[in-house]
Tab-separated table of C-alpha atoms and ligand atoms in Angstrom:
chain	number	residue	atom	x	y	z
A	374	MET	CA	251.121	71.388	-13.671
A	375	ALA	CA	248.579	73.647	-15.328
A	376	GLY	CA	249.643	77.148	-16.385
A	377	LYS	CA	249.056	79.768	-13.696
A	378	GLU	CA	246.255	81.460	-15.647
A	379	SER	CA	244.315	78.191	-15.872
A	380	LEU	CA	244.447	77.173	-12.194
A	381	LEU	CA	240.844	78.266	-11.810
A	382	PRO	CA	238.331	76.940	-14.349
A	383	ARG	CA	236.437	79.670	-16.185
A	384	ASN	CA	233.390	77.493	-16.723
A	385	VAL	CA	232.443	74.608	-14.435
A	386	GLY	CA	229.689	72.222	-15.527
A	387	ILE	CA	227.917	70.092	-12.935
A	388	ILE	CA	225.834	66.989	-13.612
A	389	MET	CA	223.749	67.079	-10.455
A	390	ASP	CA	222.989	63.407	-9.912
A	391	GLY	CA	221.811	61.562	-6.828
A	392	ASN	CA	218.861	63.556	-5.500
A	393	GLY	CA	216.525	60.551	-5.728
A	394	ARG	CA	218.872	58.211	-3.854
A	395	TRP	CA	219.551	60.873	-1.239
A	396	ALA	CA	215.817	61.078	-0.537
A	397	LYS	CA	215.334	57.300	-0.637
A	398	ARG	CA	218.014	56.831	2.032
A	399	ARG	CA	215.879	59.065	4.237
A	400	LEU	CA	212.709	57.174	3.340
A	401	MET	CA	211.417	60.323	1.711
A	402	PRO	CA	209.901	60.945	-1.741
A	403	ARG	CA	212.205	61.920	-4.624
A	404	SER	CA	210.843	65.470	-4.535
A	405	PHE	CA	212.498	65.863	-1.116
A	406	GLY	CA	215.833	65.119	-2.762
A	407	HIS	CA	215.240	67.649	-5.549
A	408	ASP	CA	214.325	70.244	-2.937
A	409	ALA	CA	217.608	69.551	-1.130
A	410	GLY	CA	219.317	69.793	-4.535
A	411	MET	CA	217.912	73.276	-5.066
A	412	LYS	CA	219.219	74.353	-1.651
A	413	ARG	CA	222.625	73.023	-2.653
A	414	ILE	CA	222.511	75.021	-5.899
A	415	ILE	CA	221.893	78.211	-3.908
A	416	LYS	CA	224.996	77.515	-1.774
A	417	LEU	CA	227.219	76.455	-4.678
A	418	VAL	CA	226.372	79.590	-6.662
A	419	GLU	CA	227.542	81.716	-3.738
A	420	CYS	CA	230.672	79.625	-3.365
A	421	ALA	CA	231.533	79.809	-7.085
A	422	ARG	CA	230.993	83.585	-7.155
A	423	GLY	CA	233.169	84.033	-4.075
A	424	ILE	CA	235.998	82.013	-5.572
A	425	GLY	CA	235.981	84.006	-8.816
A	426	ILE	CA	234.621	81.397	-11.221
A	427	LYS	CA	232.924	83.180	-14.117
A	428	TYR	CA	230.509	80.553	-15.458
A	429	LEU	CA	228.620	77.762	-13.729
A	430	THR	CA	226.619	75.433	-15.994
A	431	LEU	CA	224.139	73.171	-14.191
A	432	TYR	CA	222.386	70.180	-15.767
A	433	ALA	CA	218.902	70.594	-14.277
A	434	LEU	CA	216.831	68.451	-16.657
A	435	SER	CA	217.861	66.311	-19.608
A	436	THR	CA	215.638	65.609	-22.604
A	437	GLU	CA	215.648	61.989	-21.395
A	438	ASN	CA	214.417	63.073	-17.926
A	439	LEU	CA	211.178	64.178	-19.581
A	440	SER	CA	210.017	60.571	-19.611
A	441	ARG	CA	210.008	60.483	-15.791
A	442	PRO	CA	206.663	60.037	-13.996
A	443	LYS	CA	204.354	63.042	-14.350
A	444	GLU	CA	204.309	63.570	-10.601
A	445	GLU	CA	208.109	63.902	-10.369
A	446	LEU	CA	208.231	66.262	-13.359
A	447	GLU	CA	205.490	68.449	-11.893
A	448	GLY	CA	207.477	68.644	-8.664
A	449	LEU	CA	210.595	69.673	-10.586
A	450	TYR	CA	208.712	72.321	-12.575
A	451	ALA	CA	207.300	73.732	-9.321
A	452	LEU	CA	210.834	73.889	-7.966
A	453	PHE	CA	212.124	75.686	-11.091
A	454	LEU	CA	209.296	78.181	-10.712
A	455	ARG	CA	210.100	78.731	-7.040
A	456	TYR	CA	213.762	79.280	-7.814
A	457	PHE	CA	212.998	81.716	-10.625
A	458	GLU	CA	210.484	83.621	-8.487
A	459	GLU	CA	212.318	83.684	-5.156
A	460	TYR	CA	216.058	83.464	-5.838
A	461	ALA	CA	216.956	84.189	-9.448
A	462	PRO	CA	215.654	87.817	-9.497
A	463	LYS	CA	217.891	88.659	-6.518
A	464	LEU	CA	220.893	87.246	-8.367
A	465	VAL	CA	220.061	89.249	-11.488
A	466	ASN	CA	219.865	92.391	-9.338
A	467	GLU	CA	223.342	91.530	-8.075
A	468	ASP	CA	224.686	91.410	-11.643
A	469	VAL	CA	224.488	87.665	-12.167
A	470	ALA	CA	223.498	86.749	-15.734
A	471	ILE	CA	221.149	83.781	-15.891
A	472	ARG	CA	220.715	81.819	-19.079
A	473	ILE	CA	218.852	78.675	-20.085
A	474	ILE	CA	220.195	76.205	-22.617
A	475	GLY	CA	217.702	73.668	-23.918
A	476	ASP	CA	214.143	73.637	-25.207
A	477	LEU	CA	211.746	75.349	-22.824
A	478	SER	CA	208.724	74.734	-25.069
A	479	ALA	CA	208.029	71.374	-23.374
A	480	LEU	CA	207.673	73.010	-19.936
A	481	PRO	CA	204.408	74.415	-18.570
A	482	GLN	CA	203.895	77.854	-20.132
A	483	ASN	CA	203.969	79.783	-16.833
A	484	VAL	CA	207.253	78.162	-15.781
A	485	ALA	CA	208.914	78.727	-19.169
A	486	ASP	CA	207.669	82.337	-19.287
A	487	LYS	CA	209.027	83.092	-15.817
A	488	MET	CA	212.407	81.620	-16.708
A	489	ARG	CA	212.571	83.575	-19.980
A	490	GLU	CA	211.546	86.802	-18.227
A	491	VAL	CA	214.285	86.539	-15.590
A	492	CYS	CA	216.913	85.581	-18.188
A	493	ALA	CA	215.899	88.523	-20.397
A	494	ARG	CA	216.659	90.938	-17.539
A	495	SER	CA	220.219	89.619	-17.228
A	496	LYS	CA	223.104	91.802	-18.363
A	497	LYS	CA	225.310	90.264	-21.042
A	498	ASP	CA	228.568	91.564	-19.540
A	499	ALA	CA	227.909	90.273	-16.018
A	500	PRO	CA	230.866	89.149	-13.899
A	501	PHE	CA	229.157	85.825	-13.152
A	502	HIS	CA	227.038	83.672	-15.449
A	503	LEU	CA	224.691	80.982	-14.181
A	504	ILE	CA	223.524	78.650	-16.909
A	505	PHE	CA	220.805	76.047	-16.448
A	506	ALA	CA	220.509	73.192	-18.931
A	507	VAL	CA	216.770	72.478	-19.003
A	508	ASN	CA	215.196	69.903	-21.318
A	509	TYR	CA	218.692	69.852	-22.732
A	510	GLY	CA	220.320	67.099	-24.744
A	511	SER	CA	223.608	67.564	-26.497
A	512	ARG	CA	222.739	65.440	-29.524
A	513	ALA	CA	219.514	67.392	-30.037
A	514	GLU	CA	221.536	70.608	-29.711
A	515	ILE	CA	224.027	69.434	-32.347
A	516	VAL	CA	221.255	68.334	-34.747
A	517	ARG	CA	219.515	71.687	-34.243
A	518	ALA	CA	222.784	73.471	-35.033
A	519	ALA	CA	223.342	71.276	-38.112
A	520	ASN	CA	219.890	72.245	-39.405
A	521	PHE	CA	220.618	75.945	-38.905
A	522	ALA	CA	223.907	75.513	-40.765
A	523	ALA	CA	222.200	73.597	-43.600
A	524	GLU	CA	219.551	76.316	-43.955
A	525	LEU	CA	222.263	78.946	-44.174
A	526	GLY	CA	224.326	76.920	-46.666
A	527	GLY	CA	228.027	77.353	-47.366
A	528	LYS	CA	231.056	75.803	-45.749
A	529	VAL	CA	230.877	75.002	-42.059
A	530	THR	CA	233.813	75.484	-39.717
A	531	GLU	CA	234.072	74.569	-36.025
A	532	GLU	CA	233.825	78.259	-35.221
A	533	SER	CA	230.779	78.916	-37.428
A	534	PHE	CA	229.058	75.729	-36.253
A	535	SER	CA	229.495	76.525	-32.570
A	536	ARG	CA	227.617	79.781	-33.146
A	537	PHE	CA	224.468	77.718	-33.691
A	538	LEU	CA	224.770	75.920	-30.370
A	539	TYR	CA	222.767	77.047	-27.334
A	540	THR	CA	226.070	77.886	-25.662
A	541	TYR	CA	227.120	80.518	-28.207
A	542	GLY	CA	229.328	83.052	-26.433
A	543	VAL	CA	229.936	80.802	-23.419
A	544	PRO	CA	233.467	79.425	-22.954
A	545	ASP	CA	233.732	75.638	-23.118
A	546	PRO	CA	233.654	74.010	-19.689
A	547	ASP	CA	237.168	73.552	-18.335
A	548	LEU	CA	235.881	71.196	-15.680
A	549	ILE	CA	232.818	68.942	-15.584
A	550	ILE	CA	231.852	67.463	-12.240
A	551	ARG	CA	229.407	64.582	-11.931
A	552	THR	CA	228.027	63.696	-8.526
A	553	GLY	CA	226.176	60.486	-7.657
A	554	GLY	CA	228.739	57.858	-8.678
A	555	GLU	CA	227.986	57.283	-12.379
A	556	LEU	CA	230.921	57.607	-14.781
A	557	ARG	CA	229.363	59.123	-17.899
A	558	LEU	CA	228.364	62.435	-19.468
A	559	SER	CA	224.727	61.517	-20.195
A	560	ASN	CA	224.324	63.781	-23.237
A	561	PHE	CA	225.713	66.876	-21.454
A	562	LEU	CA	227.797	69.382	-23.500
A	563	LEU	CA	229.284	66.715	-25.800
A	564	TRP	CA	230.634	69.223	-28.347
A	565	GLN	CA	231.785	71.681	-25.700
A	566	SER	CA	233.515	69.083	-23.491
A	567	ALA	CA	236.120	68.050	-26.094
A	568	TYR	CA	238.936	69.163	-23.756
A	569	SER	CA	237.138	69.364	-20.426
A	570	GLU	CA	238.673	67.800	-17.371
A	571	LEU	CA	236.249	65.318	-15.839
A	572	TYR	CA	235.740	64.830	-12.120
A	573	PHE	CA	233.515	62.110	-10.729
A	574	THR	CA	232.458	61.699	-7.130
A	575	ASP	CA	230.221	59.190	-5.349
A	576	THR	CA	228.802	62.019	-3.235
A	577	LEU	CA	225.098	62.501	-3.912
A	578	PHE	CA	224.312	66.018	-5.132
A	579	PRO	CA	222.505	67.274	-1.989
A	580	ASP	CA	225.654	66.365	-0.007
A	581	PHE	CA	228.043	68.044	-2.468
A	582	ASP	CA	228.993	70.951	-0.243
A	583	ASP	CA	231.440	73.838	-0.639
A	584	LYS	CA	234.268	71.755	0.806
A	585	GLN	CA	233.794	69.055	-1.813
A	586	PHE	CA	233.411	71.626	-4.575
A	587	LYS	CA	236.732	73.175	-3.543
A	588	LYS	CA	238.310	69.701	-3.506
A	589	ALA	CA	237.248	69.234	-7.140
A	590	LEU	CA	238.722	72.648	-8.025
A	591	LYS	CA	241.963	71.744	-6.291
A	592	GLU	CA	242.177	68.504	-8.268
A	593	PHE	CA	241.539	70.520	-11.458
A	594	SER	CA	244.401	72.880	-10.613
A	595	ARG	CA	246.751	69.883	-10.503
A	596	ARG	CA	245.714	68.472	-13.878
A	597	ASN	CA	248.101	68.828	-16.785
A	598	ARG	CA	245.979	70.173	-19.630
A	599	ARG	CA	247.786	69.591	-22.902
A	600	PHE	CA	244.928	70.113	-25.391
A	601	GLY	CA	246.378	67.389	-27.613
A	602	LYS	CA	249.892	68.865	-27.550
A	603	VAL	CA	252.975	67.219	-25.985
B	1556	FPP	C1	219.274	63.833	-11.065
B	1556	FPP	O1	219.191	63.112	-9.860
B	1556	FPP	C2	218.741	65.165	-10.849
B	1556	FPP	C3	217.728	65.716	-11.585
B	1556	FPP	C4	217.087	65.026	-12.706
B	1556	FPP	C5	217.204	67.056	-11.261
B	1556	FPP	C6	218.218	68.055	-10.824
B	1556	FPP	C7	217.503	69.159	-10.186
B	1556	FPP	C8	217.907	69.840	-9.097
B	1556	FPP	C9	219.217	69.624	-8.455
B	1556	FPP	C10	217.066	70.886	-8.484
B	1556	FPP	C11	216.522	71.787	-9.538
B	1556	FPP	C12	216.393	73.148	-9.142
B	1556	FPP	C13	216.687	74.188	-9.945
B	1556	FPP	C14	216.415	75.521	-9.449
B	1556	FPP	C15	217.275	74.070	-11.285
B	1556	FPP	P1	218.248	61.852	-9.774
B	1556	FPP	O2	216.940	62.287	-9.245
B	1556	FPP	O3	218.231	61.150	-11.083
B	1556	FPP	O4	218.981	61.010	-8.697
B	1556	FPP	P2	219.069	59.418	-8.595
B	1556	FPP	O5	220.050	59.009	-9.662
B	1556	FPP	O6	219.590	59.208	-7.225
B	1556	FPP	O7	217.695	58.863	-8.798
């Protein structure tokens, strides 16, 4: 049984997979699934805040996703823009800190600028942190950090190295959930997930409701986290 203090994960990462299949089952275009995914994000953020989780890290776009058809990417960028225009400012006003990890330079300028602007207005000491991984790839993040460390010179420690990661200052994810049935991490938080508990579900992301989220948290609370000790 986990220690009492660790019954609730501090940081939950979610690999939000299955939007495309969800739409296909309804004979709808993939963009319909992403739209439903965004609606699910809005609900899950409220749920996580209500429960008392401090950090929610959502994998919104991987570096590999950038090779998807132009039409799908444009739809996703439009959705990011809508979220950062219509929803994110309200959250920031309610003391939610929003942060992006990943390389925004590949996104259309207006979308990247809007995201940066909203993030810049976030307070650092907020009670709830919402982190979007956008054009994010863990290997690219680690190589980027290695280059920073090489430029600086000197001996590298785990602690000093992790300061060069996008996630500097963010606790490692205690729990990583992947929806959509695949059993892999797909280049998500590889350094940070060294001791994360993993939870996989066949549920497609748009169907991953509060009840299922709470089920994953309950399963987490039952895990015996030993961190390599006996
Ligand atoms: C993977 O499912 C999902 C994505 C690549 C995009 C995730 C984006 C959202 C949930 C909405 C984004 C909105 C904001 C505000 C960040 P998939 O399309 O690969 O699903 P499939 O495996 O069924 O094809």
